[in-house]
Amino acid sequence: MKTNTIVTSNFRLILYAAAVMVLMVLLDLVGVPVKSFGIIPHSEMHLIGILTSPFIHSGWPHLSGNLMGLAISGYLMSKQAGFKRVTLGITLTTGLCVWLFAGSGNHIGASGVIMGFYGYLIGVALFKRNLIGIVTLAVLVVLTYYANISFFATLLDFSEQTSSSGHLFGFGSGLGLSYVLRHKN
């Protein structure tokens, strides 16, 4: 018998990912070169970063900012049909686009996936036009507002220390996947 709990098995995956992110920051603090697992565009040695970069952060402030967004968008995404497939699609598409098209630098952090979740949730509300999608979008807006997260400021942050391409490609991949999968489930 399946019980309906707040912490679904899909959200547990988000929590496990968050634990790995914390571990990576700790390893970085003791000198393990975890940042070498980021995405460096056009570097074949850094193709692995497509999968590993969301787990790598530049320190506690970077991680804490991403964990807040991941908790909100990840929880709402964990309730979506096809969560695992969509998450993998967002991760791969965002990472590949960053590797192919982003400017120089080492691109790390979960914000591309987070923005992909936001894009997907917005897309579900736009393309499926069902009550659940619209309510989920409303909850997303309210939670990000009360968590003091400015979605547009994050999406359009072009500061030097931010992977704006990761944000934009993440959002675009989530929105695109919501359109492609709009007739599923």
mmCIF file with all atom_site columns, N, CA and C in Angstrom, residues 8-82:
data_model
loop_
_atom_site.group_PDB
_atom_site.id
_atom_site.type_symbol
_atom_site.label_atom_id
_atom_site.label_alt_id
_atom_site.label_comp_id
_atom_site.label_asym_id
_atom_site.label_entity_id
_atom_site.label_seq_id
_atom_site.pdbx_PDB_ins_code
_atom_site.Cartn_x
_atom_site.Cartn_y
_atom_site.Cartn_z
_atom_site.occupancy
_atom_site.B_iso_or_equiv
_atom_site.pdbx_formal_charge
_atom_site.auth_seq_id
_atom_site.auth_comp_id
_atom_site.auth_asym_id
_atom_site.auth_atom_id
_atom_site.pdbx_PDB_model_num
ATOM 1   N N  . THR A 1 8  ? 8.243  12.580 -0.848  1.00 0.00 ? 8  THR A N  1
ATOM 2   C CA . THR A 1 8  ? 8.060  11.493 -1.801  1.00 0.00 ? 8  THR A CA 1
ATOM 3   C C  . THR A 1 8  ? 9.407  10.877 -2.149  1.00 0.00 ? 8  THR A C  1
ATOM 4   N N  . SER A 1 9  ? 9.386  9.717  -2.800  1.00 0.00 ? 9  SER A N  1
ATOM 5   C CA . SER A 1 9  ? 10.646 9.096  -3.216  1.00 0.00 ? 9  SER A CA 1
ATOM 6   C C  . SER A 1 9  ? 11.389 9.990  -4.200  1.00 0.00 ? 9  SER A C  1
ATOM 7   N N  . ASN A 1 10 ? 10.668 10.725 -5.039  1.00 0.00 ? 10 ASN A N  1
ATOM 8   C CA . ASN A 1 10 ? 11.326 11.655 -5.956  1.00 0.00 ? 10 ASN A CA 1
ATOM 9   C C  . ASN A 1 10 ? 11.996 12.793 -5.196  1.00 0.00 ? 10 ASN A C  1
ATOM 10  N N  . PHE A 1 11 ? 11.348 13.308 -4.172  1.00 0.00 ? 11 PHE A N  1
ATOM 11  C CA . PHE A 1 11 ? 11.963 14.398 -3.410  1.00 0.00 ? 11 PHE A CA 1
ATOM 12  C C  . PHE A 1 11 ? 13.147 13.882 -2.601  1.00 0.00 ? 11 PHE A C  1
ATOM 13  N N  . ARG A 1 12 ? 13.107 12.621 -2.208  1.00 0.00 ? 12 ARG A N  1
ATOM 14  C CA . ARG A 1 12 ? 14.273 12.045 -1.538  1.00 0.00 ? 12 ARG A CA 1
ATOM 15  C C  . ARG A 1 12 ? 15.495 12.114 -2.450  1.00 0.00 ? 12 ARG A C  1
ATOM 16  N N  . LEU A 1 13 ? 15.305 11.934 -3.745  1.00 0.00 ? 13 LEU A N  1
ATOM 17  C CA . LEU A 1 13 ? 16.417 12.056 -4.695  1.00 0.00 ? 13 LEU A CA 1
ATOM 18  C C  . LEU A 1 13 ? 16.996 13.470 -4.668  1.00 0.00 ? 13 LEU A C  1
ATOM 19  N N  . ILE A 1 14 ? 16.132 14.463 -4.536  1.00 0.00 ? 14 ILE A N  1
ATOM 20  C CA . ILE A 1 14 ? 16.582 15.854 -4.417  1.00 0.00 ? 14 ILE A CA 1
ATOM 21  C C  . ILE A 1 14 ? 17.386 16.015 -3.120  1.00 0.00 ? 14 ILE A C  1
ATOM 22  N N  . LEU A 1 15 ? 16.908 15.431 -2.039  1.00 0.00 ? 15 LEU A N  1
ATOM 23  C CA . LEU A 1 15 ? 17.626 15.520 -0.763  1.00 0.00 ? 15 LEU A CA 1
ATOM 24  C C  . LEU A 1 15 ? 18.973 14.814 -0.825  1.00 0.00 ? 15 LEU A C  1
ATOM 25  N N  . TYR A 1 16 ? 19.035 13.663 -1.501  1.00 0.00 ? 16 TYR A N  1
ATOM 26  C CA . TYR A 1 16 ? 20.313 12.963 -1.676  1.00 0.00 ? 16 TYR A CA 1
ATOM 27  C C  . TYR A 1 16 ? 21.277 13.808 -2.500  1.00 0.00 ? 16 TYR A C  1
ATOM 28  N N  . ALA A 1 17 ? 20.763 14.431 -3.548  1.00 0.00 ? 17 ALA A N  1
ATOM 29  C CA . ALA A 1 17 ? 21.605 15.305 -4.368  1.00 0.00 ? 17 ALA A CA 1
ATOM 30  C C  . ALA A 1 17 ? 22.133 16.464 -3.535  1.00 0.00 ? 17 ALA A C  1
ATOM 31  N N  . ALA A 1 18 ? 21.286 17.033 -2.691  1.00 0.00 ? 18 ALA A N  1
ATOM 32  C CA . ALA A 1 18 ? 21.709 18.132 -1.814  1.00 0.00 ? 18 ALA A CA 1
ATOM 33  C C  . ALA A 1 18 ? 22.807 17.664 -0.855  1.00 0.00 ? 18 ALA A C  1
ATOM 34  N N  . ALA A 1 19 ? 22.681 16.451 -0.347  1.00 0.00 ? 19 ALA A N  1
ATOM 35  C CA . ALA A 1 19 ? 23.711 15.908 0.547   1.00 0.00 ? 19 ALA A CA 1
ATOM 36  C C  . ALA A 1 19 ? 25.041 15.753 -0.192  1.00 0.00 ? 19 ALA A C  1
ATOM 37  N N  . VAL A 1 20 ? 24.987 15.308 -1.436  1.00 0.00 ? 20 VAL A N  1
ATOM 38  C CA . VAL A 1 20 ? 26.210 15.190 -2.241  1.00 0.00 ? 20 VAL A CA 1
ATOM 39  C C  . VAL A 1 20 ? 26.818 16.576 -2.463  1.00 0.00 ? 20 VAL A C  1
ATOM 40  N N  . MET A 1 21 ? 25.990 17.579 -2.688  1.00 0.00 ? 21 MET A N  1
ATOM 41  C CA . MET A 1 21 ? 26.479 18.947 -2.872  1.00 0.00 ? 21 MET A CA 1
ATOM 42  C C  . MET A 1 21 ? 27.209 19.442 -1.628  1.00 0.00 ? 21 MET A C  1
ATOM 43  N N  . VAL A 1 22 ? 26.646 19.178 -0.463  1.00 0.00 ? 22 VAL A N  1
ATOM 44  C CA . VAL A 1 22 ? 27.290 19.562 0.797   1.00 0.00 ? 22 VAL A CA 1
ATOM 45  C C  . VAL A 1 22 ? 28.623 18.833 0.936   1.00 0.00 ? 22 VAL A C  1
ATOM 46  N N  . LEU A 1 23 ? 28.630 17.552 0.636   1.00 0.00 ? 23 LEU A N  1
ATOM 47  C CA . LEU A 1 23 ? 29.865 16.764 0.699   1.00 0.00 ? 23 LEU A CA 1
ATOM 48  C C  . LEU A 1 23 ? 30.936 17.341 -0.231  1.00 0.00 ? 23 LEU A C  1
ATOM 49  N N  . MET A 1 24 ? 30.549 17.754 -1.422  1.00 0.00 ? 24 MET A N  1
ATOM 50  C CA . MET A 1 24 ? 31.516 18.318 -2.374  1.00 0.00 ? 24 MET A CA 1
ATOM 51  C C  . MET A 1 24 ? 32.124 19.619 -1.850  1.00 0.00 ? 24 MET A C  1
ATOM 52  N N  . VAL A 1 25 ? 31.316 20.459 -1.196  1.00 0.00 ? 25 VAL A N  1
ATOM 53  C CA . VAL A 1 25 ? 31.858 21.693 -0.607  1.00 0.00 ? 25 VAL A CA 1
ATOM 54  C C  . VAL A 1 25 ? 32.836 21.338 0.511   1.00 0.00 ? 25 VAL A C  1
ATOM 55  N N  . LEU A 1 26 ? 32.496 20.353 1.326   1.00 0.00 ? 26 LEU A N  1
ATOM 56  C CA . LEU A 1 26 ? 33.403 19.925 2.401   1.00 0.00 ? 26 LEU A CA 1
ATOM 57  C C  . LEU A 1 26 ? 34.710 19.390 1.827   1.00 0.00 ? 26 LEU A C  1
ATOM 58  N N  . LEU A 1 27 ? 34.614 18.574 0.777   1.00 0.00 ? 27 LEU A N  1
ATOM 59  C CA . LEU A 1 27 ? 35.826 18.049 0.150   1.00 0.00 ? 27 LEU A CA 1
ATOM 60  C C  . LEU A 1 27 ? 36.676 19.176 -0.429  1.00 0.00 ? 27 LEU A C  1
ATOM 61  N N  . ASP A 1 28 ? 36.017 20.168 -1.016  1.00 0.00 ? 28 ASP A N  1
ATOM 62  C CA . ASP A 1 28 ? 36.732 21.320 -1.557  1.00 0.00 ? 28 ASP A CA 1
ATOM 63  C C  . ASP A 1 28 ? 37.469 22.067 -0.444  1.00 0.00 ? 28 ASP A C  1
ATOM 64  N N  . LEU A 1 29 ? 36.837 22.181 0.706   1.00 0.00 ? 29 LEU A N  1
ATOM 65  C CA . LEU A 1 29 ? 37.449 22.896 1.831   1.00 0.00 ? 29 LEU A CA 1
ATOM 66  C C  . LEU A 1 29 ? 38.716 22.212 2.350   1.00 0.00 ? 29 LEU A C  1
ATOM 67  N N  . VAL A 1 30 ? 38.790 20.893 2.200   1.00 0.00 ? 30 VAL A N  1
ATOM 68  C CA . VAL A 1 30 ? 39.983 20.172 2.665   1.00 0.00 ? 30 VAL A CA 1
ATOM 69  C C  . VAL A 1 30 ? 40.983 19.941 1.543   1.00 0.00 ? 30 VAL A C  1
ATOM 70  N N  . GLY A 1 31 ? 40.753 20.571 0.397   1.00 0.00 ? 31 GLY A N  1
ATOM 71  C CA . GLY A 1 31 ? 41.749 20.544 -0.664  1.00 0.00 ? 31 GLY A CA 1
ATOM 72  C C  . GLY A 1 31 ? 41.538 19.561 -1.799  1.00 0.00 ? 31 GLY A C  1
ATOM 73  N N  . VAL A 1 32 ? 40.443 18.841 -1.797  1.00 0.00 ? 32 VAL A N  1
ATOM 74  C CA . VAL A 1 32 ? 40.158 17.943 -2.917  1.00 0.00 ? 32 VAL A CA 1
ATOM 75  C C  . VAL A 1 32 ? 39.708 18.807 -4.093  1.00 0.00 ? 32 VAL A C  1
ATOM 76  N N  . PRO A 1 33 ? 40.322 18.640 -5.258  1.00 0.00 ? 33 PRO A N  1
ATOM 77  C CA . PRO A 1 33 ? 40.018 19.533 -6.395  1.00 0.00 ? 33 PRO A CA 1
ATOM 78  C C  . PRO A 1 33 ? 38.702 19.197 -7.106  1.00 0.00 ? 33 PRO A C  1
ATOM 79  N N  . VAL A 1 34 ? 37.600 19.335 -6.389  1.00 0.00 ? 34 VAL A N  1
ATOM 80  C CA . VAL A 1 34 ? 36.298 18.967 -6.956  1.00 0.00 ? 34 VAL A CA 1
ATOM 81  C C  . VAL A 1 34 ? 35.868 19.908 -8.084  1.00 0.00 ? 34 VAL A C  1
ATOM 82  N N  . LYS A 1 35 ? 36.365 21.141 -8.087  1.00 0.00 ? 35 LYS A N  1
ATOM 83  C CA . LYS A 1 35 ? 35.963 22.090 -9.132  1.00 0.00 ? 35 LYS A CA 1
ATOM 84  C C  . LYS A 1 35 ? 36.445 21.665 -10.512 1.00 0.00 ? 35 LYS A C  1
ATOM 85  N N  . SER A 1 36 ? 37.375 20.721 -10.553 1.00 0.00 ? 36 SER A N  1
ATOM 86  C CA . SER A 1 36 ? 37.825 20.215 -11.859 1.00 0.00 ? 36 SER A CA 1
ATOM 87  C C  . SER A 1 36 ? 36.729 19.391 -12.539 1.00 0.00 ? 36 SER A C  1
ATOM 88  N N  . PHE A 1 37 ? 35.633 19.139 -11.828 1.00 0.00 ? 37 PHE A N  1
ATOM 89  C CA . PHE A 1 37 ? 34.499 18.412 -12.405 1.00 0.00 ? 37 PHE A CA 1
ATOM 90  C C  . PHE A 1 37 ? 33.413 19.346 -12.912 1.00 0.00 ? 37 PHE A C  1
ATOM 91  N N  . GLY A 1 38 ? 33.744 20.613 -13.101 1.00 0.00 ? 38 GLY A N  1
ATOM 92  C CA . GLY A 1 38 ? 32.817 21.566 -13.705 1.00 0.00 ? 38 GLY A CA 1
ATOM 93  C C  . GLY A 1 38 ? 32.852 21.445 -15.222 1.00 0.00 ? 38 GLY A C  1
ATOM 94  N N  . ILE A 1 39 ? 32.069 22.293 -15.870 1.00 0.00 ? 39 ILE A N  1
ATOM 95  C CA . ILE A 1 39 ? 32.036 22.317 -17.337 1.00 0.00 ? 39 ILE A CA 1
ATOM 96  C C  . ILE A 1 39 ? 32.954 23.437 -17.809 1.00 0.00 ? 39 ILE A C  1
ATOM 97  N N  . ILE A 1 40 ? 33.950 23.082 -18.584 1.00 0.00 ? 40 ILE A N  1
ATOM 98  C CA . ILE A 1 40 ? 34.769 24.063 -19.270 1.00 0.00 ? 40 ILE A CA 1
ATOM 99  C C  . ILE A 1 40 ? 34.437 23.904 -20.755 1.00 0.00 ? 40 ILE A C  1
ATOM 100 N N  . PRO A 1 41 ? 33.776 24.912 -21.334 1.00 0.00 ? 41 PRO A N  1
ATOM 101 C CA . PRO A 1 41 ? 33.309 24.794 -22.716 1.00 0.00 ? 41 PRO A CA 1
ATOM 102 C C  . PRO A 1 41 ? 34.413 24.360 -23.680 1.00 0.00 ? 41 PRO A C  1
ATOM 103 N N  . HIS A 1 42 ? 34.053 23.448 -24.536 1.00 0.00 ? 42 HIS A N  1
ATOM 104 C CA . HIS A 1 42 ? 34.876 22.899 -25.624 1.00 0.00 ? 42 HIS A CA 1
ATOM 105 C C  . HIS A 1 42 ? 36.050 22.062 -25.147 1.00 0.00 ? 42 HIS A C  1
ATOM 106 N N  . SER A 1 43 ? 36.173 21.822 -23.865 1.00 0.00 ? 43 SER A N  1
ATOM 107 C CA . SER A 1 43 ? 37.243 20.981 -23.342 1.00 0.00 ? 43 SER A CA 1
ATOM 108 C C  . SER A 1 43 ? 36.732 19.547 -23.237 1.00 0.00 ? 43 SER A C  1
ATOM 109 N N  . GLU A 1 44 ? 37.278 18.679 -24.080 1.00 0.00 ? 44 GLU A N  1
ATOM 110 C CA . GLU A 1 44 ? 36.833 17.287 -24.059 1.00 0.00 ? 44 GLU A CA 1
ATOM 111 C C  . GLU A 1 44 ? 37.085 16.619 -22.712 1.00 0.00 ? 44 GLU A C  1
ATOM 112 N N  . MET A 1 45 ? 38.120 17.069 -22.007 1.00 0.00 ? 45 MET A N  1
ATOM 113 C CA . MET A 1 45 ? 38.416 16.513 -20.680 1.00 0.00 ? 45 MET A CA 1
ATOM 114 C C  . MET A 1 45 ? 37.326 16.868 -19.670 1.00 0.00 ? 45 MET A C  1
ATOM 115 N N  . HIS A 1 46 ? 36.538 17.884 -19.970 1.00 0.00 ? 46 HIS A N  1
ATOM 116 C CA . HIS A 1 46 ? 35.513 18.341 -19.028 1.00 0.00 ? 46 HIS A CA 1
ATOM 117 C C  . HIS A 1 46 ? 34.089 18.005 -19.482 1.00 0.00 ? 46 HIS A C  1
ATOM 118 N N  . LEU A 1 47 ? 33.969 17.088 -20.426 1.00 0.00 ? 47 LEU A N  1
ATOM 119 C CA . LEU A 1 47 ? 32.630 16.635 -20.822 1.00 0.00 ? 47 LEU A CA 1
ATOM 120 C C  . LEU A 1 47 ? 31.891 15.999 -19.642 1.00 0.00 ? 47 LEU A C  1
ATOM 121 N N  . ILE A 1 48 ? 32.630 15.361 -18.742 1.00 0.00 ? 48 ILE A N  1
ATOM 122 C CA . ILE A 1 48 ? 32.011 14.743 -17.570 1.00 0.00 ? 48 ILE A CA 1
ATOM 123 C C  . ILE A 1 48 ? 31.273 15.787 -16.732 1.00 0.00 ? 48 ILE A C  1
ATOM 124 N N  . GLY A 1 49 ? 31.704 17.037 -16.849 1.00 0.00 ? 49 GLY A N  1
ATOM 125 C CA . GLY A 1 49 ? 31.054 18.122 -16.115 1.00 0.00 ? 49 GLY A CA 1
ATOM 126 C C  . GLY A 1 49 ? 29.594 18.292 -16.457 1.00 0.00 ? 49 GLY A C  1
ATOM 127 N N  . ILE A 1 50 ? 29.178 17.806 -17.621 1.00 0.00 ? 50 ILE A N  1
ATOM 128 C CA . ILE A 1 50 ? 27.760 17.873 -17.983 1.00 0.00 ? 50 ILE A CA 1
ATOM 129 C C  . ILE A 1 50 ? 26.922 17.183 -16.907 1.00 0.00 ? 50 ILE A C  1
ATOM 130 N N  . LEU A 1 51 ? 27.434 16.093 -16.368 1.00 0.00 ? 51 LEU A N  1
ATOM 131 C CA . LEU A 1 51 ? 26.716 15.367 -15.311 1.00 0.00 ? 51 LEU A CA 1
ATOM 132 C C  . LEU A 1 51 ? 27.120 15.781 -13.901 1.00 0.00 ? 51 LEU A C  1
ATOM 133 N N  . THR A 1 52 ? 28.377 16.198 -13.721 1.00 0.00 ? 52 THR A N  1
ATOM 134 C CA . THR A 1 52 ? 28.871 16.449 -12.362 1.00 0.00 ? 52 THR A CA 1
ATOM 135 C C  . THR A 1 52 ? 28.769 17.898 -11.908 1.00 0.00 ? 52 THR A C  1
ATOM 136 N N  . SER A 1 53 ? 28.749 18.840 -12.834 1.00 0.00 ? 53 SER A N  1
ATOM 137 C CA . SER A 1 53 ? 28.793 20.259 -12.437 1.00 0.00 ? 53 SER A CA 1
ATOM 138 C C  . SER A 1 53 ? 27.650 20.697 -11.516 1.00 0.00 ? 53 SER A C  1
ATOM 139 N N  . PRO A 1 54 ? 26.437 20.149 -11.627 1.00 0.00 ? 54 PRO A N  1
ATOM 140 C CA . PRO A 1 54 ? 25.383 20.604 -10.703 1.00 0.00 ? 54 PRO A CA 1
ATOM 141 C C  . PRO A 1 54 ? 25.691 20.302 -9.234  1.00 0.00 ? 54 PRO A C  1
ATOM 142 N N  . PHE A 1 55 ? 26.602 19.375 -8.983  1.00 0.00 ? 55 PHE A N  1
ATOM 143 C CA . PHE A 1 55 ? 26.921 19.002 -7.604  1.00 0.00 ? 55 PHE A CA 1
ATOM 144 C C  . PHE A 1 55 ? 28.066 19.827 -7.011  1.00 0.00 ? 55 PHE A C  1
ATOM 145 N N  . ILE A 1 56 ? 28.738 20.626 -7.839  1.00 0.00 ? 56 ILE A N  1
ATOM 146 C CA . ILE A 1 56 ? 29.929 21.361 -7.427  1.00 0.00 ? 56 ILE A CA 1
ATOM 147 C C  . ILE A 1 56 ? 29.565 22.837 -7.220  1.00 0.00 ? 56 ILE A C  1
ATOM 148 N N  . HIS A 1 57 ? 29.993 23.402 -6.109  1.00 0.00 ? 57 HIS A N  1
ATOM 149 C CA . HIS A 1 57 ? 29.717 24.809 -5.800  1.00 0.00 ? 57 HIS A CA 1
ATOM 150 C C  . HIS A 1 57 ? 30.985 25.493 -5.309  1.00 0.00 ? 57 HIS A C  1
ATOM 151 N N  . SER A 1 58 ? 31.023 26.802 -5.421  1.00 0.00 ? 58 SER A N  1
ATOM 152 C CA . SER A 1 58 ? 32.235 27.548 -5.080  1.00 0.00 ? 58 SER A CA 1
ATOM 153 C C  . SER A 1 58 ? 32.365 27.852 -3.592  1.00 0.00 ? 58 SER A C  1
ATOM 154 N N  . GLY A 1 59 ? 31.444 27.422 -2.789  1.00 0.00 ? 59 GLY A N  1
ATOM 155 C CA . GLY A 1 59 ? 31.507 27.641 -1.345  1.00 0.00 ? 59 GLY A CA 1
ATOM 156 C C  . GLY A 1 59 ? 30.119 27.652 -0.743  1.00 0.00 ? 59 GLY A C  1
ATOM 157 N N  . TRP A 1 60 ? 30.074 27.936 0.560   1.00 0.00 ? 60 TRP A N  1
ATOM 158 C CA . TRP A 1 60 ? 28.799 27.904 1.280   1.00 0.00 ? 60 TRP A CA 1
ATOM 159 C C  . TRP A 1 60 ? 27.779 28.906 0.778   1.00 0.00 ? 60 TRP A C  1
ATOM 160 N N  . PRO A 1 61 ? 28.154 30.154 0.485   1.00 0.00 ? 61 PRO A N  1
ATOM 161 C CA . PRO A 1 61 ? 27.129 31.102 -0.007  1.00 0.00 ? 61 PRO A CA 1
ATOM 162 C C  . PRO A 1 61 ? 26.509 30.641 -1.336  1.00 0.00 ? 61 PRO A C  1
ATOM 163 N N  . HIS A 1 62 ? 27.349 30.153 -2.247  1.00 0.00 ? 62 HIS A N  1
ATOM 164 C CA . HIS A 1 62 ? 26.857 29.650 -3.530  1.00 0.00 ? 62 HIS A CA 1
ATOM 165 C C  . HIS A 1 62 ? 25.924 28.461 -3.303  1.00 0.00 ? 62 HIS A C  1
ATOM 166 N N  . LEU A 1 63 ? 26.357 27.531 -2.462  1.00 0.00 ? 63 LEU A N  1
ATOM 167 C CA . LEU A 1 63 ? 25.551 26.342 -2.194  1.00 0.00 ? 63 LEU A CA 1
ATOM 168 C C  . LEU A 1 63 ? 24.241 26.699 -1.506  1.00 0.00 ? 63 LEU A C  1
ATOM 169 N N  . SER A 1 64 ? 24.292 27.568 -0.498  1.00 0.00 ? 64 SER A N  1
ATOM 170 C CA . SER A 1 64 ? 23.057 27.880 0.238   1.00 0.00 ? 64 SER A CA 1
ATOM 171 C C  . SER A 1 64 ? 22.026 28.552 -0.665  1.00 0.00 ? 64 SER A C  1
ATOM 172 N N  . GLY A 1 65 ? 22.488 29.418 -1.570  1.00 0.00 ? 65 GLY A N  1
ATOM 173 C CA . GLY A 1 65 ? 21.561 30.026 -2.523  1.00 0.00 ? 65 GLY A CA 1
ATOM 174 C C  . GLY A 1 65 ? 20.916 28.995 -3.426  1.00 0.00 ? 65 GLY A C  1
ATOM 175 N N  . ASN A 1 66 ? 21.709 28.045 -3.891  1.00 0.00 ? 66 ASN A N  1
ATOM 176 C CA . ASN A 1 66 ? 21.162 27.008 -4.759  1.00 0.00 ? 66 ASN A CA 1
ATOM 177 C C  . ASN A 1 66 ? 20.268 26.029 -4.003  1.00 0.00 ? 66 ASN A C  1
ATOM 178 N N  . LEU A 1 67 ? 20.603 25.744 -2.760  1.00 0.00 ? 67 LEU A N  1
ATOM 179 C CA . LEU A 1 67 ? 19.776 24.803 -1.993  1.00 0.00 ? 67 LEU A CA 1
ATOM 180 C C  . LEU A 1 67 ? 18.370 25.344 -1.752  1.00 0.00 ? 67 LEU A C  1
ATOM 181 N N  . MET A 1 68 ? 18.260 26.652 -1.548  1.00 0.00 ? 68 MET A N  1
ATOM 182 C CA . MET A 1 68 ? 16.933 27.246 -1.347  1.00 0.00 ? 68 MET A CA 1
ATOM 183 C C  . MET A 1 68 ? 16.090 27.076 -2.615  1.00 0.00 ? 68 MET A C  1
ATOM 184 N N  . GLY A 1 69 ? 16.657 27.440 -3.754  1.00 0.00 ? 69 GLY A N  1
ATOM 185 C CA . GLY A 1 69 ? 15.939 27.286 -5.021  1.00 0.00 ? 69 GLY A CA 1
ATOM 186 C C  . GLY A 1 69 ? 15.650 25.834 -5.348  1.00 0.00 ? 69 GLY A C  1
ATOM 187 N N  . LEU A 1 70 ? 16.603 24.951 -5.016  1.00 0.00 ? 70 LEU A N  1
ATOM 188 C CA . LEU A 1 70 ? 16.418 23.523 -5.281  1.00 0.00 ? 70 LEU A CA 1
ATOM 189 C C  . LEU A 1 70 ? 15.317 22.943 -4.399  1.00 0.00 ? 70 LEU A C  1
ATOM 190 N N  . ALA A 1 71 ? 15.248 23.385 -3.153  1.00 0.00 ? 71 ALA A N  1
ATOM 191 C CA . ALA A 1 71 ? 14.203 22.884 -2.258  1.00 0.00 ? 71 ALA A CA 1
ATOM 192 C C  . ALA A 1 71 ? 12.820 23.246 -2.785  1.00 0.00 ? 71 ALA A C  1
ATOM 193 N N  . ILE A 1 72 ? 12.671 24.483 -3.229  1.00 0.00 ? 72 ILE A N  1
ATOM 194 C CA . ILE A 1 72 ? 11.359 24.938 -3.712  1.00 0.00 ? 72 ILE A CA 1
ATOM 195 C C  . ILE A 1 72 ? 11.016 24.288 -5.056  1.00 0.00 ? 72 ILE A C  1
ATOM 196 N N  . SER A 1 73 ? 11.863 24.509 -6.049  1.00 0.00 ? 73 SER A N  1
ATOM 197 C CA . SER A 1 73 ? 11.548 23.985 -7.384  1.00 0.00 ? 73 SER A CA 1
ATOM 198 C C  . SER A 1 73 ? 11.627 22.465 -7.409  1.00 0.00 ? 73 SER A C  1
ATOM 199 N N  . GLY A 1 74 ? 12.569 21.895 -6.649  1.00 0.00 ? 74 GLY A N  1
ATOM 200 C CA . GLY A 1 74 ? 12.711 20.435 -6.614  1.00 0.00 ? 74 GLY A CA 1
ATOM 201 C C  . GLY A 1 74 ? 11.512 19.753 -5.993  1.00 0.00 ? 74 GLY A C  1
ATOM 202 N N  . TYR A 1 75 ? 10.977 20.354 -4.936  1.00 0.00 ? 75 TYR A N  1
ATOM 203 C CA . TYR A 1 75 ? 9.787  19.761 -4.313  1.00 0.00 ? 75 TYR A CA 1
ATOM 204 C C  . TYR A 1 75 ? 8.609  19.773 -5.289  1.00 0.00 ? 75 TYR A C  1
ATOM 205 N N  . LEU A 1 76 ? 8.391  20.913 -5.920  1.00 0.00 ? 76 LEU A N  1
ATOM 206 C CA . LEU A 1 76 ? 7.272  21.003 -6.862  1.00 0.00 ? 76 LEU A CA 1
ATOM 207 C C  . LEU A 1 76 ? 7.494  20.098 -8.076  1.00 0.00 ? 76 LEU A C  1
ATOM 208 N N  . MET A 1 77 ? 8.731  20.006 -8.534  1.00 0.00 ? 77 MET A N  1
ATOM 209 C CA . MET A 1 77 ? 9.041  19.110 -9.659  1.00 0.00 ? 77 MET A CA 1
ATOM 210 C C  . MET A 1 77 ? 8.857  17.654 -9.269  1.00 0.00 ? 77 MET A C  1
ATOM 211 N N  . SER A 1 78 ? 9.194  17.314 -8.027  1.00 0.00 ? 78 SER A N  1
ATOM 212 C CA . SER A 1 78 ? 9.105  15.911 -7.594  1.00 0.00 ? 78 SER A CA 1
ATOM 213 C C  . SER A 1 78 ? 7.676  15.392 -7.653  1.00 0.00 ? 78 SER A C  1
ATOM 214 N N  . LYS A 1 79 ? 6.711  16.295 -7.714  1.00 0.00 ? 79 LYS A N  1
ATOM 215 C CA . LYS A 1 79 ? 5.300  15.918 -7.806  1.00 0.00 ? 79 LYS A CA 1
ATOM 216 C C  . LYS A 1 79 ? 4.846  15.729 -9.258  1.00 0.00 ? 79 LYS A C  1
ATOM 217 N N  . GLN A 1 80 ? 5.715  16.082 -10.211 1.00 0.00 ? 80 GLN A N  1
ATOM 218 C CA . GLN A 1 80 ? 5.354  16.009 -11.633 1.00 0.00 ? 80 GLN A CA 1
ATOM 219 C C  . GLN A 1 80 ? 5.548  14.591 -12.178 1.00 0.00 ? 80 GLN A C  1
ATOM 220 N N  . ALA A 1 81 ? 4.683  14.213 -13.109 1.00 0.00 ? 81 ALA A N  1
ATOM 221 C CA . ALA A 1 81 ? 4.852  12.937 -13.796 1.00 0.00 ? 81 ALA A CA 1
ATOM 222 C C  . ALA A 1 81 ? 6.139  12.998 -14.615 1.00 0.00 ? 81 ALA A C  1
ATOM 223 N N  . GLY A 1 82 ? 6.855  11.911 -14.654 1.00 0.00 ? 82 GLY A N  1
ATOM 224 C CA . GLY A 1 82 ? 8.084  11.862 -15.438 1.00 0.00 ? 82 GLY A CA 1
ATOM 225 C C  . GLY A 1 82 ? 9.237  12.630 -14.819 1.00 0.00 ? 82 GLY A C  1
#
